[in-house]
Every structure is written in C-alpha cells, then in structure tokens.
mmCIF file of C-alpha atoms and ligand atoms in Angstrom:
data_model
loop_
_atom_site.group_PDB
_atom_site.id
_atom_site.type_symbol
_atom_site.label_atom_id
_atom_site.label_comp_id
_atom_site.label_asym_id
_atom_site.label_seq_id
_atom_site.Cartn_x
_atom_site.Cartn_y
_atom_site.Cartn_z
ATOM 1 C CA UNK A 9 18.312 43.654 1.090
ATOM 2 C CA UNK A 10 18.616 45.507 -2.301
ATOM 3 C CA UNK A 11 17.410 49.078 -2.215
ATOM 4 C CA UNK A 12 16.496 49.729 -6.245
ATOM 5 C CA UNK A 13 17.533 53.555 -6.560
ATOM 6 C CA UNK A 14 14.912 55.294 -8.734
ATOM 7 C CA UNK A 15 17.615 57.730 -9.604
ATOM 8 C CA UNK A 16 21.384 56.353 -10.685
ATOM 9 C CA UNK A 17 23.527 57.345 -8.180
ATOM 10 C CA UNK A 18 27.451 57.556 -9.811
ATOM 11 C CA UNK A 19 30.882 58.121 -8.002
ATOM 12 C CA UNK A 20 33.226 60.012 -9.594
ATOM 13 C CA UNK A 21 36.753 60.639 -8.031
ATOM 14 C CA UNK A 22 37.767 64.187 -8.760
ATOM 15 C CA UNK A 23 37.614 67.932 -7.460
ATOM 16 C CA UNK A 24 33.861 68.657 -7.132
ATOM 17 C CA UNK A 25 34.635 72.223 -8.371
ATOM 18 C CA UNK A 26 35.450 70.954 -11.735
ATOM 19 C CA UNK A 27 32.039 69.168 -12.017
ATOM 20 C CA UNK A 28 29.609 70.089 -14.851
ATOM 21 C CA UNK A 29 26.249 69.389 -12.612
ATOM 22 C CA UNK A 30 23.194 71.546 -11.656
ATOM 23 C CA UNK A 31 23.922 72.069 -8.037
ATOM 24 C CA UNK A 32 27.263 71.760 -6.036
ATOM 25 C CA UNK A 33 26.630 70.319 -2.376
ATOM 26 C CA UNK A 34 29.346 72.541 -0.155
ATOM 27 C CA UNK A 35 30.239 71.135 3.080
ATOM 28 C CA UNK A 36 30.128 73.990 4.782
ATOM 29 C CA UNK A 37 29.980 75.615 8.520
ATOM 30 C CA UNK A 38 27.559 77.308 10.291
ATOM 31 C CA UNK A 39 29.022 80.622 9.942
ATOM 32 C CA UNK A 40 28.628 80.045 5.884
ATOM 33 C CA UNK A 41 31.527 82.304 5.314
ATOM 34 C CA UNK A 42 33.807 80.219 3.758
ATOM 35 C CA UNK A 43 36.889 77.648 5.361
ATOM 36 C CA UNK A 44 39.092 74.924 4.240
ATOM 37 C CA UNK A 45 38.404 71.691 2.001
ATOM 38 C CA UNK A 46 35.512 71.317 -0.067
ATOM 39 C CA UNK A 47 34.304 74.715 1.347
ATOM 40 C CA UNK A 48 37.654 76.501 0.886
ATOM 41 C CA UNK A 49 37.741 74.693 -3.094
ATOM 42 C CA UNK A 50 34.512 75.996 -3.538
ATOM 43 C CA UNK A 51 34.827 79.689 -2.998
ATOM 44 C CA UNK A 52 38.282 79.821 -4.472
ATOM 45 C CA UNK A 53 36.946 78.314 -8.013
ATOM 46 C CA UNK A 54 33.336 79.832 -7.200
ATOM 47 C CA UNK A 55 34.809 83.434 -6.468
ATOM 48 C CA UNK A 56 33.201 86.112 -4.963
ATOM 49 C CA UNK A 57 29.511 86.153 -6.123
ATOM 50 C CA UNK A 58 29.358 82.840 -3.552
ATOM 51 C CA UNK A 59 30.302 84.751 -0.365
ATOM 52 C CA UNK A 60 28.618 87.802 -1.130
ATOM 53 C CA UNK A 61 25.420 85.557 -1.411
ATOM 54 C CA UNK A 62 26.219 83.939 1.921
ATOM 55 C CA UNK A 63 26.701 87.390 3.356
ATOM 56 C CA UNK A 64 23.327 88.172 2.456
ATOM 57 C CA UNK A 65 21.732 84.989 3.897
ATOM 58 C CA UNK A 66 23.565 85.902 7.278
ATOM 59 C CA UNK A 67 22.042 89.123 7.250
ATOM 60 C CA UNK A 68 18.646 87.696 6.517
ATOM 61 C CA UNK A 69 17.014 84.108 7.286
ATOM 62 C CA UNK A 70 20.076 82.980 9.181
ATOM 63 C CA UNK A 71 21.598 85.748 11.348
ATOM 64 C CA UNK A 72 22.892 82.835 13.772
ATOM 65 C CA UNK A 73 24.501 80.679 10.590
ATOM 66 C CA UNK A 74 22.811 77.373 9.497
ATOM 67 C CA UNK A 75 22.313 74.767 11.909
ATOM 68 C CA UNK A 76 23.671 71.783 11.329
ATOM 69 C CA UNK A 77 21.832 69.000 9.211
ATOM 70 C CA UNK A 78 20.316 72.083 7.407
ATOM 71 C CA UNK A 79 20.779 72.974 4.004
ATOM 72 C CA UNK A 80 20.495 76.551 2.011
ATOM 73 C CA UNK A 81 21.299 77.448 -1.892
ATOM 74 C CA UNK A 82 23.149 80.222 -3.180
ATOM 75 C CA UNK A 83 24.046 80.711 -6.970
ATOM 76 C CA UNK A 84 27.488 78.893 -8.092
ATOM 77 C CA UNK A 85 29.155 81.938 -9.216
ATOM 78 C CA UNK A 86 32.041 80.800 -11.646
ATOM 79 C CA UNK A 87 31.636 77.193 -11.226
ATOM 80 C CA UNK A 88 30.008 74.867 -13.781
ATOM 81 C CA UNK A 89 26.953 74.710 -12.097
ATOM 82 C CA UNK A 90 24.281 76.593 -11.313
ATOM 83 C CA UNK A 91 23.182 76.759 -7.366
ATOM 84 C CA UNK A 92 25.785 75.958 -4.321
ATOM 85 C CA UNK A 93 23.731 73.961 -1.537
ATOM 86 C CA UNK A 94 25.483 74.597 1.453
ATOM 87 C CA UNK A 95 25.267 72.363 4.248
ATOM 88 C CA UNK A 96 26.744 72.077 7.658
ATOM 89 C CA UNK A 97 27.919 68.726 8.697
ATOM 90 C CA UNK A 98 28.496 67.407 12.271
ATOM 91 C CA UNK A 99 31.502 66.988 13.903
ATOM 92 C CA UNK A 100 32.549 63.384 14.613
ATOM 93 C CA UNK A 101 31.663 62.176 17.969
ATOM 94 C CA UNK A 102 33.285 58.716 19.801
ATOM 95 C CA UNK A 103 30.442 59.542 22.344
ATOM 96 C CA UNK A 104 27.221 61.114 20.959
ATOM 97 C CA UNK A 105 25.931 59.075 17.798
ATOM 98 C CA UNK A 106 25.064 62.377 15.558
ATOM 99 C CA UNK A 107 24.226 60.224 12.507
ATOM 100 C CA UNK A 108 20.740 61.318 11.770
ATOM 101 C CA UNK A 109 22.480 64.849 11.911
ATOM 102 C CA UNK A 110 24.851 63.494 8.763
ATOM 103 C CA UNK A 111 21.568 61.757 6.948
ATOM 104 C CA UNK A 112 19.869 65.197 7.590
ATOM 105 C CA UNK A 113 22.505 66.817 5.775
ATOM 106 C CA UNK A 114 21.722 64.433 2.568
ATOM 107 C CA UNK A 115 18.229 64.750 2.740
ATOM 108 C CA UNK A 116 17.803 68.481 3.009
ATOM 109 C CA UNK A 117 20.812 69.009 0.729
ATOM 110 C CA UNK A 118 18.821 66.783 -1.980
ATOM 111 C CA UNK A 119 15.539 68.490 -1.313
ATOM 112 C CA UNK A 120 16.511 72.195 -1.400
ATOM 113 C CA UNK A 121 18.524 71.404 -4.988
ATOM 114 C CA UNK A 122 15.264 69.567 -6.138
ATOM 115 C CA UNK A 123 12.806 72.003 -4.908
ATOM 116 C CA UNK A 124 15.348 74.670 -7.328
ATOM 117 C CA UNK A 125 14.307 72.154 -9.814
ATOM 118 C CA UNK A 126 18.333 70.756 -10.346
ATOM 119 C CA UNK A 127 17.888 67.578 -12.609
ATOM 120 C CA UNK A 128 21.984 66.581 -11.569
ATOM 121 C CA UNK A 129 23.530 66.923 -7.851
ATOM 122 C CA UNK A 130 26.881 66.158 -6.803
ATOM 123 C CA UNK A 131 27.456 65.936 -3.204
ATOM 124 C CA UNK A 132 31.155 65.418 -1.071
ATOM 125 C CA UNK A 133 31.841 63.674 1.676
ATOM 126 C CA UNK A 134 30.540 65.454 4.158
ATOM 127 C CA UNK A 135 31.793 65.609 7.977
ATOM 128 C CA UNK A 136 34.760 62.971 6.689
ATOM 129 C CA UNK A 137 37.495 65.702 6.223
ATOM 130 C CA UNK A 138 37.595 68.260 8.507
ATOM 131 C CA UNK A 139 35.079 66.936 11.111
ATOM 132 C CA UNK A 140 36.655 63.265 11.081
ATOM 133 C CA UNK A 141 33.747 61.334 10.470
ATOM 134 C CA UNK A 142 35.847 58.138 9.566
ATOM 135 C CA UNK A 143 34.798 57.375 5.900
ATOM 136 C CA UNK A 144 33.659 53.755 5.744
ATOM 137 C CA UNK A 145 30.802 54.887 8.107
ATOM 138 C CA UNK A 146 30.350 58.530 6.051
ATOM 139 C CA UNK A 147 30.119 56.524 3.032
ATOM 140 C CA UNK A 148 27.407 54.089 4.310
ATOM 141 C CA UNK A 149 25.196 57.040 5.533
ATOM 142 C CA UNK A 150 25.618 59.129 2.571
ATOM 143 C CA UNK A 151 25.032 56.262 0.165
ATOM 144 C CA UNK A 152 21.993 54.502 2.107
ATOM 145 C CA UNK A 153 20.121 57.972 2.633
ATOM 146 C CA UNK A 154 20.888 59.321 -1.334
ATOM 147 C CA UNK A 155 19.353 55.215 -2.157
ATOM 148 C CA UNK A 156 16.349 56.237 0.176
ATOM 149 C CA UNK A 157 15.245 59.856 -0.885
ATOM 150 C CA UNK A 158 16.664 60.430 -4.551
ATOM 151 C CA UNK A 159 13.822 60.702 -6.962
ATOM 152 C CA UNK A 160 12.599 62.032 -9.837
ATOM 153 C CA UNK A 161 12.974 64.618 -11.553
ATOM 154 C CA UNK A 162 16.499 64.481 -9.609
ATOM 155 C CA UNK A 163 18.163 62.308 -13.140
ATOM 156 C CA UNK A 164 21.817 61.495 -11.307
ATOM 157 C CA UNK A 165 23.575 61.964 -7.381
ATOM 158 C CA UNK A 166 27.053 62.425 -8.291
ATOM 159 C CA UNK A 167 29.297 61.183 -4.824
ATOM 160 C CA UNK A 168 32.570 63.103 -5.603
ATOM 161 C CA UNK A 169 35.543 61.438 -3.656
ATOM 162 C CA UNK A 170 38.749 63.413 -3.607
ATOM 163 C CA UNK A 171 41.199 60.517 -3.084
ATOM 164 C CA UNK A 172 41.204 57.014 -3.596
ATOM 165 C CA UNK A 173 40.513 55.566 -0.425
ATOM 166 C CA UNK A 174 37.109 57.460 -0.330
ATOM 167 C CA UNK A 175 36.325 56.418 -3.657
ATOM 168 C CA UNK A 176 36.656 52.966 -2.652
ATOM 169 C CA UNK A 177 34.960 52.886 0.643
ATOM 170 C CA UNK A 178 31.634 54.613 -1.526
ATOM 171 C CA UNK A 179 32.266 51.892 -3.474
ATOM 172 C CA UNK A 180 31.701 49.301 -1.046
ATOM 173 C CA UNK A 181 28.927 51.240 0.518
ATOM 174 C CA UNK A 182 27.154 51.024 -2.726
ATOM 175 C CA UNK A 183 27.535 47.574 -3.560
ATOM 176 C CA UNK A 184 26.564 46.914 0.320
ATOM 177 C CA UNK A 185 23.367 48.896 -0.532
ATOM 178 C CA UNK A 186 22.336 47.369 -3.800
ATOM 179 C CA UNK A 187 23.110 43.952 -2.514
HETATM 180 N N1 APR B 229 36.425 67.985 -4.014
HETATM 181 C C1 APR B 229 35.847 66.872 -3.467
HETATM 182 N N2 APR B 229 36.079 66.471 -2.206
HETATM 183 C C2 APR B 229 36.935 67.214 -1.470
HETATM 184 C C3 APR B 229 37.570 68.391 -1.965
HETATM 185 C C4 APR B 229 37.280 68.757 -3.299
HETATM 186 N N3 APR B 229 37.824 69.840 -3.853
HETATM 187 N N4 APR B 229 38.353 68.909 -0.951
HETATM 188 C C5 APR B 229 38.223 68.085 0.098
HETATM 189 N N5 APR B 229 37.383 67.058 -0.194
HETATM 190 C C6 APR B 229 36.947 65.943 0.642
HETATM 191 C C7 APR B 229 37.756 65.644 1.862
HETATM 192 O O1 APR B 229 38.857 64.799 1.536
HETATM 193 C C8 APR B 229 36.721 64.924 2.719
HETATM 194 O O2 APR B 229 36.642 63.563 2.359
HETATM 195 O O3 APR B 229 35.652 66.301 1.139
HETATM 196 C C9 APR B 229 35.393 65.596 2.343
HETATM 197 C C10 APR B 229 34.891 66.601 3.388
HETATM 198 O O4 APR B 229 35.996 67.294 3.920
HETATM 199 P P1 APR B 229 35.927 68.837 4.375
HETATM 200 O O5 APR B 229 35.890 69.689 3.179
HETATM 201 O O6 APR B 229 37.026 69.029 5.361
HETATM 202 O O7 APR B 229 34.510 68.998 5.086
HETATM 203 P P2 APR B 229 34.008 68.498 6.521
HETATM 204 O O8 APR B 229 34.754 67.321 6.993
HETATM 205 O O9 APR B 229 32.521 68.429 6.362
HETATM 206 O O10 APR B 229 34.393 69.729 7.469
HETATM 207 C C11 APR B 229 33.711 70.937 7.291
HETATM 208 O O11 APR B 229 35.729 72.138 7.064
HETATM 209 O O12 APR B 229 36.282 73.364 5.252
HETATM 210 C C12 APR B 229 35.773 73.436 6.508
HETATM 211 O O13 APR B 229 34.340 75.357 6.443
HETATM 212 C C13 APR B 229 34.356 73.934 6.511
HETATM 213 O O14 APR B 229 34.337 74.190 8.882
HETATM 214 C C14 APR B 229 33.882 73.378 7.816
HETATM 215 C C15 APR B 229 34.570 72.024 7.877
#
C-alpha cells in the first residue's frame, strides 16, 4: 500500500554533525551525558554548551535520565543547527519485541522538534549502532513511522546513514513504504 508522505522525507549518507538542518536527533542514553557514536559525534562537534544543557535537564525535569522512547531538546551549541533532540533508543532484544519503544523514539523526537517550531529534522539510526537493532528492521520502523506522523510545518526528515549499507537498507525501506 503506498503511504503519500505529506512531508519529503530524504536520505542523505554523511556525518549528521555536519548537517545544515533545524534540529539534530541524538541517539542518546538515559543518563543524557554524553557516549559513543552519534551521541559521542554530537558533543565532540556540538562542544560544551550541549552537556552543560543536559546537566541542567538532569538536575531538573529528569533527575532519573530520559526514559526510553522519550525525547527532550537542548540547544545545538556549535553545530549547524539550532536544537539537539535527544532521544534514548532501546536496546535490541531476540526475546522482547521493543519496537513500539523504537517508533516512540520517532514520534516524540519529531514532535518535540515541531512543537520548537523546526521546519527541517534530521534523525540517525537509532538503536542500530550501539544497541544492535539489526538495520533492515531499524530502517523499516524509522521510515514507516517518519511516513505516518511527519507533517506540516515540518518541510523535510533528513535519515542520515553513516555507511553504505544503512543507506541502502533506508533505501529499500522507503521504496517498500511508498510502494
Ligand atoms: N552520523 C550519523 N550516523 C552515525 C554517526 C554519525 N556521526 N555515528 C554513528 N552513526 C550511526 C551508527 O552507524 C548507527 O547506524 O548511527 C546509528 C546509531 O548508532 P549509535 O550512535 O551507536 O546509537 P545507538 O545504537 O542508538 O546506541 C546508543 O550508544 O553512543 C551511545 O550514548 C549512546 O549509550 C547510547 C548508545
């Protein structure tokens, strides 16, 4: 079945720290104080404005860290942007299906950099580096929920694949989607 996005949704491969959007999606950890990958890329480019807002959100609203599937903005510090959404992925499970934690992840990631009024969002893989979602099924999630809840004002969802393989499994996932 074709799912018509009402917002283009474009796949870049690249370093999402070099993108020129209005939010950065970080795939962070609950603890929001930084890591490897995307996370690690971020605050490294970002610098030290990024952590010192996270800091400040762990001392507030989220003394226990986000949850999982839940998203929170910070500003973008030094990278081309101008907010961070942070959001914590789930771990890959061969036992427990924790999709509709990885959709939740999407969703609230998309709303919180709408709500901030971001017109262009570029979003990782989530969970499929670190956490080991394996990427064909990442991709499918990440594409199907973006198809589902991007809208207007949102103008483009930017999927920003570090490596080849990535970019091609989005690929498929998108053609898959738009039939
Ligand atoms: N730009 C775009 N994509 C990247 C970049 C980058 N600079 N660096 C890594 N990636 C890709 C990875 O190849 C993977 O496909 O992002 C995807 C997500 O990988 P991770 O960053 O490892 O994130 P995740 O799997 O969600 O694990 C989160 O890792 O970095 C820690 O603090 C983070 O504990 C958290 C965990």
């Amino acid at each position: 079945m074709s799912t018509p996005s009402a917002v283009p949704v474009t796949l870049v491969q690249g370093d999402i720290t070099q993108q020129s959007v209005d939010a950065i999606v970080n795939a962070a950890n609950s603890s929001l104080l930084g890591g490897g990958g995307v996370d690690g890329a971020i605050h490294r480019r970002g610098g030290p404005e990024i952590l010192a807002a996270c800091r400040e959100l762990r001392a507030s609203r989220y003394g226990k860290g986000l949850r999982t599937g839940q998203a929170v903005a910070t500003t973008a510090g030094r990278l081309d942007a101008r907010w961070v959404v942070h959001t914590v992925g789930p771990v890959w499970s061969g036992t427990e299906d924790r999709t509709a934690l990885l959709e939740s992840c999407y969703r609230e990631a998309l709303r919180v950099a709408a709500e901030l009024g971001a017109r262009t969002v570029a979003f990782p893989a989530v969970s499929t580096g670190i956490y080991g979602w394996p990427m064909d099924d990442g991709a499918r999630i990440a594409v199907r929920t973006i198809l589902a809840e991007a809208t207007p004002p949102v103008e483009e969802v930017r999927f920003v694949l570090f490596d080849a393989q990535a970019h091609l499994e989005f690929r498929k996932a998108l053609a898959e989607a738009l039939g």
